[in-house]
Structures are given as structure tokens and as C-alpha cells.
Amino acid sequence: MSSRACASSIKIVLCGPSNAGKTSITKRFITDTFDEYQDTTVGSAFFSKQLYSKAHNTNVRVEVWDTAGQEKYRAMAPMYFRHAAGALLVFDETVLKSFEELEAVWLPELLPHMNDSTEFIVVCGNKCDAVLTEEQRESLQKAQEACRARGITFLHTSAKKGHNVHESFGGLVDRILTRREKEAAAALAAGANGGDGRAKSTLATRIGSGDNGGIKRSNCC
Amino acid sequence: MQGDSNCTPREKEEEKTRVEAMGDERSGAKYELQKNVLLKAIRPGGLFYEYVDRGPVEMLCVPHQLFLESSGIAPYLRLPSTHSHNSSIATTTLRIGERDVALTPEQHQQIACITREAFLDYHLVHFDGVASPAFVTLRGQRGEFSADLQSVARYGRIGASKVLCELSPLLEPDDASVSAFHPCKLHILVLAKPLMDDEEVHNLLSALQRILPPMEGAGTEQCQNDQKTGVEQTPGPSFLENCFSREAILNYRRTVAKDNDVHSREFQEMMKLPVCAPVAKTISNFVETIQQRDAPLFDNTDVRRAISFCLDQCRRIPFFARDASKLHIAAEGFEKYIMTKLYWRAFGVDPEERERNKELNERLRRLSPLVNAEELDALKEVEEHHLWGQAMLDLEGMNFFKTPREKLRCAVRACEGLAKAVSAVLVQKKKKCFDGNINNNNNNIGNNDNSKSMDENPVVFGADEFLPCFMLLVLRASPRDYYLHVHYVKRFRDASLITPHESYCLTNLESAAEFWLSYTTSLSRQTGTSRPSTPQKTIVEDLFIAPVATSFIVQPADKDEICAVAQQTESKYGQLSNSSFQHDFFSLTGDVVPEGINVAKLLLEERKPFENLTVAELRGIVEEARRLLAEKHKSTQTGSKSPD
């Protein structure tokens, strides 16, 4: 019931090789005591948290869907990508070929579900506090350049120290909310201009059921 | 043989009844007080003395000793308390006739549990009121005493059981040694027959005999219902067999209902209100229309449209408009009502899905003995956790429900139980790792750090740990019709009503089905790195093959699956896209099933005039709308534009 009362929710999928620290990052995000978090759900690889976005002055429920990173389960990951608003790709900065694996395996599976757009994908190089060798730094430099070339946000994170964890999720959520506001404005404009737009909008309202109707009305007010 | 054994007790009972009638009630009372094994079982040292009683109950009905002996229940009731047993000797001896059976502590515990739940709880009675003869037992069975308290009859059963005599409570009400509702504190009535029918008695005895060592078992066990037969064809853990009796299924349904915020009664009460009569009639007519079709339900287009229409009607009723939670109850109630009525026309109706289900069942049965936890990267200790069995039962529990929501709730319970088991196993592992202080590799060092930081927080794990264990759970449980359940829920569970966590669990179910359908043996899996790409190709090929094989009927199903699993609140643009999809579904459905056109168009027509009419006129409009000729789809669209 409480989740239905939320104005909106955002589904974020979490993927990457096993032991990269996906769970630790999520745990840090969910349980960070510096956030005024309420009503968190932890268990069975599904995490949910109410998040306040300062940029948009609104509350949003973030649902983090974890996926298994083992090789034998990678074929199952696309089922979890369905209808995702954003994605966090996590790799281990201390493992030299971890990013290459991420780029070769997960990114091709993920892009079709994101309309081939990299706007809402964040690559997290986890365990940045454990990077010691020059070879690792060179590998990271290449990874960063590859992400920049594709327009993907790249962040060095440390779940242990909390470095960039909130920025990873928060930045992604802000961009998603910005996009939704633009789409809502465009829909309103289309509705105001054309009769077809109005008819479709009305039909959408009728087809919607349950709390969706209430949500729409509250949005109009 | 069974016929003879059945006749003999009845003849003996008749003779006993005559003797009782001629004799004195006092002598009968004394005899039962001394000899009755159920009364002995509730006394100190008896099987039920440590009984964790649930109230409120006022009376204990005791079948008389002759029945207990002739039915074969008496030897079990003579067993001592499991508590004293645990503290003293290693095994207990159960004497049946001239044979002694040695019981392990687990078997003893199981017998105590079954006799409590499947026998004693039938005879603990709570009256509806102080002066009311109507009662309900702890098992939820209802019955009534005659006015003079000389007989007792259960509702729905033929005949009554005679009350032979009455006994005072064995302990005073203010006795502090036991709690308020302990059987020793209750008034006692000795009955000629138990408050159970023959089938229930037989099920009890079958369950008890099944616990005994099979070599020494007396007589053959018979499976009286299909589910037992199904279970034995796929041999599973013993608890599953025990749980498949009818009483256990009812118990399980009750347990799941407690977990859910089910408001079926409130929904029914709402629909009885006069103001809701048009909605109730609409939904009933819809169900009747679908039931009269030849074709089964392949997709949820009609169901979604009908529910949407009914909810629009509800929103115009002030009773619902004031309270959003009532609208939610109505939405859930509509889905439950419709899908319960149309279950057999919607579940497993696709031949393609039935083939896949059969294939999956065969695979799971074949692979279960072969695949171990390590091959799946799962935690092998999780199978030994006490919640593992309950999680397996919860997966099988999907067979006990018809509505998509309740099936999904069973899956959610399985995931939650498994999550607790995984968490407990990980806690133990980290304790061992911390104690062992192994620093050989980085993973262990990382684990140590994690364990330190997690001292203040519960253990948090992700899909890397959970999903392999879930795959193992599905393999070991091998639920019947697993594939059909998953696709039924995907298709017919309302996307707007499903919670995010439920959706995640549904995706777990789906991934487990695809995983096991595409699983190859461990030897070939370990061979090369090219192997992981094979399952993906298989899945892709299957997705393409299905629509072609079944012409156009499956296409609406595929699109509905997309809608059914929709997670987020979509933007208005997304909703417009959905509305265009809805039109496509309507066209496809109309092409396939001519009757569908009528239903959908009638609903669309009824939608328009209601906006201009009061609630009082709704009933007449519904009647008139049914007589109108169906307009074309385009005309309906044109009509819907005019209010704007």
C-alpha cells in the first residue's frame, strides 16, 4: 500500500560480474545514514528506497533489481532488464579485464532495452580505494575513454568508503526524472494542439485502472 | 478386507450403544475416565500435555474408547510426551497389536504434530455465544449441538454423533500449571463418534502410518486423491506428501490468506450494496459471456477491458470516490472474481505452453538427482536449513490457488523463505571465516572486512548468492505445472496492481523456467567457454518459433506479457503507446473470435452515455445498451471524441 502511494517509481537494474561489489554498493546506497531514508526494503536481491531529489523537489521510489553475474546465469539477465529506466554496470577496478568483460557481455544485452541510448547507463568502477598498480591505472584510463566515447557516465566508486555511491544512483535518478518531465511537457503540448492527442490521452486515462487514475488526477491538480 | 474392518467397528458401536442405553451413565463415565486414551494423552506425561494451546475453546469432545481402539488411533495416543522423551531415552516404542515399532525423535515429533492438528483440533470446540448451540472447532469446522445436548452434528455432514456422557474438567480453571485453554481445563463430552467423517479419519491414519518405517508398515497405503498420486509419481520429501492431504491444503490456503491483505469479504459486501448493483451485473454478464464462448482465453485483453470498465463505474459512485483503498479492494476483487470463474478457460489452454510445461517437468525430474549445489554456484548448506522445506512447499502451493495474485504470493513467500535461509547460511559462513582467520586470498580479506562492517547491520546479499539458490530450489521442488503457472501469472496479473517486489519474484520464476529449459549437463557445460552462448540462442529461437507455430493467436499474448510485466509508472507518452497497443489487441481479438467484438463494443458503448447520466439511471442504460446494434470500431472512436 505504501509503495502505491508514491508519486512515481524508477526501476534500475544492477549488473556486472560476480564479486565486483554490486551488493555492497547497493547496501551502501540503501542504508547510508546520511540520507533521510524511509521505508526501505532489503531482501532477496531486491532493494527499494524512497529518495528525495533536490533538483526536482520530489520524492521518488527507487527499485534496484540485482542480477546474477555468474557466467551460467548471464543469459537470464535480459528478463530483468525489461522496462528498466536506468542501469548500473559495476566492475572491479582491481581486476584488469573486468571492464572488458562488462563491455563485451552486458552492454550489448542492455542497450536494446534502453532504446540503444546510453543516457541512463552508469558504469561504476568499484573498489577504487584498492587500486595500487600502474597497470591497473592504465586499464582504468582506457575504460574511461571508452565510456566517454559512447556517452556513458563513468564513476570511480568505493562501497567501503562510500565514495561516489550516492552520486551514482542520485545522478541517474535525476537524469531519468528530467527526461520524464520533458516527456510529460511534450505530451501536454501535443494534447493541447491536436484532437487525436486528446482522444488518445482520454483513452489512456480510461484504460488506466486502480491507483493510476488517482495518480493522474493528482498530477493534474 | 477394508470393507470388513469398516463393518466390524460399526457393529461393535451398535452393540456398545445398546449396552450404554441399558446401563448407567455413571459407570460409562468412570470407564472413560479410566480407560480413554485421549483423556490420558492430555494428562501430565501424555502426548498432548505439552500442547501449545490456541484459544478460545470451551469444550473438549472425546470419542469413546471403543472407537479409538477399533479405528486404530489408540496406539498413537498412548505415546508419551515428546518433551519428556527428548530428555530421557533415545527412542520410543510404539506398540501396535503384538508388534513394537521403534520411533526416532523426529518420527515421534511428527506423530505428535499430526495427531494434534488432524485429530485433537477437530475436537476442541468454541461456541458462538454463551447460550448458542452452534460451535466452531480449532480446525475451522462448524457444527451444532441439539437443544438437549444429547447429540452433536457437523454442518454439511449426514447424521449426528450421540453424546454418551459428560465429565468435569480434569483441572480447576485457576490451576497455574497449564495455560487457560489447555485441554485439561475444559469441560468434556464423550461422543459415540468423532467430529470427523470417515475420509478424515482415514487420512489421519494414512498420514500416521506413512511416518512409520515402511518395511514394518501394516497394510497397504492408498492414495485417495489425484494430488497424492501426482506426488508419488514424482517422489519428493516426506513433508510434501504429508502436506498434500485435503486438510493440509486448506491449512496452507489459510496461512497464505493471513499473509496477504485479502479483502474478499469486504469486496463481496461492497458488491451487495444497491448502489453497486450495475457493476455486479456487468461483471457477471462478462463472465457469462466468456464462459459461453468456444475459444478459451488466450490473452487478458477482454479481462482488462472489463475490469477497467467496472472501475470507471465505481469511480462515479461516491462510496468509492471518497476512498482510494476501496477502489484498490474493488480492483483486486474484480480480478479474483473473474479469474476464479474463468480459471479453466485461461490456465494452460495453449498447446504450445503445455508442451513446454511437459518438457520442463521431464527435465526437472531427470536433473534433480544429478545436479548438486556446487554446479550451480549455490550454497549447499542452504538445503539443510529448516526454511528450505517450507520454501519448496510454497512453490508447490501455486497449485492450490486459482487467482494470479495468490499464485504469485506463493512465489513471493518462497523467495522470502529462501532469502532468510541464504542469510542464515551466510552468517554462519562468515562466523567460520572470521574465526578461522584465513588470509590467504583477497576474497577472504574482503569477507572479513564485510563481516566487521556488518556486525551492526543484517547480512545483505545480492543476486549472485540468491539466484543460484533459487534455481536449486526450483529444481528440488519440481513444482507441478510450473511453466504454466508462470505464464498464467504473467498474462493475467494486472500490471497496475502488482508490487515491484512481486514483479521481481515473478521475473525470478521466469528466469528459472528458462534456465532449466536451456540447461545442459554439467560435463558439457564445463567443457568450453562457447557453451554459455548456447542457452541464449535457444531462448531467442524459441521466442521466434512460438508465434509462427500458432499463427496469430499468440501475438496478443506476447504483447500482453509485455504489458503484464510493466514495472514503472510510465510517462503520458508511454501511456499513449499503451493505448495504441490496446487497440491492436482489440483488432486481433476481434478477428480471431467474433463474439469478442460484441463484448468489447458493448463495453465501449456503455462507457459514453454513463458520463452524462446519474447513478440511478445506470441500470436502465445497461439494459438498453445490450439491445443496441454493435457499431464499428471507428464509430466508437468518433463517439468517444465528442465529450472532449
PDB file of N, CA and C in Angstrom, chain A residues 104-138:
ATOM      1  N   ALA A 104      31.830  -6.332 -23.168  1.00  0.00           N
ATOM      2  CA  ALA A 104      31.556  -7.346 -24.181  1.00  0.00           C
ATOM      3  C   ALA A 104      30.276  -8.116 -23.897  1.00  0.00           C
ATOM      4  N   VAL A 105      29.947  -8.325 -22.624  1.00  0.00           N
ATOM      5  CA  VAL A 105      28.838  -9.226 -22.286  1.00  0.00           C
ATOM      6  C   VAL A 105      27.569  -8.447 -21.982  1.00  0.00           C
ATOM      7  N   TRP A 106      27.649  -7.511 -21.039  1.00  0.00           N
ATOM      8  CA  TRP A 106      26.419  -6.902 -20.531  1.00  0.00           C
ATOM      9  C   TRP A 106      25.923  -5.754 -21.373  1.00  0.00           C
ATOM     10  N   LEU A 107      26.832  -4.925 -21.867  1.00  0.00           N
ATOM     11  CA  LEU A 107      26.385  -3.754 -22.595  1.00  0.00           C
ATOM     12  C   LEU A 107      25.582  -4.111 -23.842  1.00  0.00           C
ATOM     13  N   PRO A 108      26.015  -5.094 -24.651  1.00  0.00           N
ATOM     14  CA  PRO A 108      25.172  -5.436 -25.814  1.00  0.00           C
ATOM     15  C   PRO A 108      23.788  -5.927 -25.427  1.00  0.00           C
ATOM     16  N   GLU A 109      23.671  -6.610 -24.297  1.00  0.00           N
ATOM     17  CA  GLU A 109      22.346  -7.079 -23.868  1.00  0.00           C
ATOM     18  C   GLU A 109      21.483  -5.933 -23.369  1.00  0.00           C
ATOM     19  N   LEU A 110      22.134  -4.933 -22.816  1.00  0.00           N
ATOM     20  CA  LEU A 110      21.392  -3.875 -22.133  1.00  0.00           C
ATOM     21  C   LEU A 110      20.874  -2.827 -23.104  1.00  0.00           C
ATOM     22  N   LEU A 111      21.640  -2.501 -24.119  1.00  0.00           N
ATOM     23  CA  LEU A 111      21.281  -1.379 -24.989  1.00  0.00           C
ATOM     24  C   LEU A 111      19.911  -1.543 -25.650  1.00  0.00           C
ATOM     25  N   PRO A 112      19.551  -2.735 -26.148  1.00  0.00           N
ATOM     26  CA  PRO A 112      18.207  -2.822 -26.761  1.00  0.00           C
ATOM     27  C   PRO A 112      17.089  -2.458 -25.798  1.00  0.00           C
ATOM     28  N   HIS A 113      17.275  -2.696 -24.512  1.00  0.00           N
ATOM     29  CA  HIS A 113      16.225  -2.364 -23.561  1.00  0.00           C
ATOM     30  C   HIS A 113      16.224  -0.893 -23.192  1.00  0.00           C
ATOM     31  N   MET A 114      17.260  -0.164 -23.591  1.00  0.00           N
ATOM     32  CA  MET A 114      17.325   1.260 -23.294  1.00  0.00           C
ATOM     33  C   MET A 114      17.168   2.078 -24.569  1.00  0.00           C
ATOM     34  N   ASN A 115      16.498   1.500 -25.578  1.00  0.00           N
ATOM     35  CA  ASN A 115      16.347   2.184 -26.863  1.00  0.00           C
ATOM     36  C   ASN A 115      17.691   2.604 -27.436  1.00  0.00           C
ATOM     37  N   ASP A 116      18.693   1.754 -27.232  1.00  0.00           N
ATOM     38  CA  ASP A 116      20.045   1.991 -27.747  1.00  0.00           C
ATOM     39  C   ASP A 116      20.599   3.340 -27.314  1.00  0.00           C
ATOM     40  N   SER A 117      20.145   3.827 -26.189  1.00  0.00           N
ATOM     41  CA  SER A 117      20.643   5.096 -25.672  1.00  0.00           C
ATOM     42  C   SER A 117      21.494   4.822 -24.449  1.00  0.00           C
ATOM     43  N   THR A 118      22.591   5.546 -24.329  1.00  0.00           N
ATOM     44  CA  THR A 118      23.466   5.373 -23.174  1.00  0.00           C
ATOM     45  C   THR A 118      23.250   6.463 -22.143  1.00  0.00           C
ATOM     46  N   GLU A 119      22.180   7.234 -22.289  1.00  0.00           N
ATOM     47  CA  GLU A 119      21.979   8.368 -21.397  1.00  0.00           C
ATOM     48  C   GLU A 119      21.756   7.924 -19.961  1.00  0.00           C
ATOM     49  N   PHE A 120      21.081   6.784 -19.802  1.00  0.00           N
ATOM     50  CA  PHE A 120      20.720   6.349 -18.455  1.00  0.00           C
ATOM     51  C   PHE A 120      21.518   5.142 -18.020  1.00  0.00           C
ATOM     52  N   ILE A 121      22.733   5.037 -18.496  1.00  0.00           N
ATOM     53  CA  ILE A 121      23.626   3.959 -18.074  1.00  0.00           C
ATOM     54  C   ILE A 121      24.791   4.582 -17.333  1.00  0.00           C
ATOM     55  N   VAL A 122      25.114   4.016 -16.195  1.00  0.00           N
ATOM     56  CA  VAL A 122      26.251   4.479 -15.407  1.00  0.00           C
ATOM     57  C   VAL A 122      27.175   3.296 -15.201  1.00  0.00           C
ATOM     58  N   VAL A 123      28.442   3.493 -15.512  1.00  0.00           N
ATOM     59  CA  VAL A 123      29.445   2.468 -15.264  1.00  0.00           C
ATOM     60  C   VAL A 123      30.172   2.829 -13.982  1.00  0.00           C
ATOM     61  N   CYS A 124      30.198   1.908 -13.053  1.00  0.00           N
ATOM     62  CA  CYS A 124      30.853   2.133 -11.767  1.00  0.00           C
ATOM     63  C   CYS A 124      32.096   1.270 -11.695  1.00  0.00           C
ATOM     64  N   GLY A 125      33.240   1.921 -11.558  1.00  0.00           N
ATOM     65  CA  GLY A 125      34.453   1.181 -11.280  1.00  0.00           C
ATOM     66  C   GLY A 125      34.614   1.066  -9.775  1.00  0.00           C
ATOM     67  N   ASN A 126      34.237  -0.089  -9.250  1.00  0.00           N
ATOM     68  CA  ASN A 126      34.176  -0.249  -7.799  1.00  0.00           C
ATOM     69  C   ASN A 126      35.550  -0.628  -7.252  1.00  0.00           C
ATOM     70  N   LYS A 127      35.694  -0.476  -5.947  1.00  0.00           N
ATOM     71  CA  LYS A 127      36.944  -0.786  -5.240  1.00  0.00           C
ATOM     72  C   LYS A 127      38.063   0.144  -5.677  1.00  0.00           C
ATOM     73  N   CYS A 128      37.721   1.410  -5.944  1.00  0.00           N
ATOM     74  CA  CYS A 128      38.752   2.343  -6.401  1.00  0.00           C
ATOM     75  C   CYS A 128      39.782   2.597  -5.309  1.00  0.00           C
ATOM     76  N   ASP A 129      39.404   2.353  -4.047  1.00  0.00           N
ATOM     77  CA  ASP A 129      40.360   2.561  -2.967  1.00  0.00           C
ATOM     78  C   ASP A 129      41.432   1.484  -2.943  1.00  0.00           C
ATOM     79  N   ALA A 130      41.213   0.394  -3.686  1.00  0.00           N
ATOM     80  CA  ALA A 130      42.165  -0.715  -3.668  1.00  0.00           C
ATOM     81  C   ALA A 130      43.062  -0.724  -4.894  1.00  0.00           C
ATOM     82  N   VAL A 131      42.961   0.295  -5.740  1.00  0.00           N
ATOM     83  CA  VAL A 131      43.803   0.333  -6.939  1.00  0.00           C
ATOM     84  C   VAL A 131      45.221   0.703  -6.534  1.00  0.00           C
ATOM     85  N   LEU A 132      46.208  -0.137  -6.894  1.00  0.00           N
ATOM     86  CA  LEU A 132      47.573   0.078  -6.438  1.00  0.00           C
ATOM     87  C   LEU A 132      48.561   0.185  -7.586  1.00  0.00           C
ATOM     88  N   THR A 133      48.416  -0.657  -8.606  1.00  0.00           N
ATOM     89  CA  THR A 133      49.469  -0.771  -9.606  1.00  0.00           C
ATOM     90  C   THR A 133      49.214   0.173 -10.770  1.00  0.00           C
ATOM     91  N   GLU A 134      50.289   0.513 -11.442  1.00  0.00           N
ATOM     92  CA  GLU A 134      50.211   1.373 -12.618  1.00  0.00           C
ATOM     93  C   GLU A 134      49.446   0.691 -13.741  1.00  0.00           C
ATOM     94  N   GLU A 135      49.606  -0.618 -13.812  1.00  0.00           N
ATOM     95  CA  GLU A 135      48.893  -1.363 -14.850  1.00  0.00           C
ATOM     96  C   GLU A 135      47.379  -1.214 -14.680  1.00  0.00           C
ATOM     97  N   GLN A 136      46.939  -1.236 -13.426  1.00  0.00           N
ATOM     98  CA  GLN A 136      45.505  -1.056 -13.175  1.00  0.00           C
ATOM     99  C   GLN A 136      45.061   0.340 -13.581  1.00  0.00           C
ATOM    100  N   ARG A 137      45.923   1.331 -13.310  1.00  0.00           N
ATOM    101  CA  ARG A 137      45.527   2.691 -13.660  1.00  0.00           C
ATOM    102  C   ARG A 137      45.430   2.859 -15.167  1.00  0.00           C
ATOM    103  N   GLU A 138      46.343   2.239 -15.905  1.00  0.00           N
ATOM    104  CA  GLU A 138      46.269   2.345 -17.359  1.00  0.00           C
ATOM    105  C   GLU A 138      44.990   1.703 -17.873  1.00  0.00           C
TER     106      GLU A 138
END
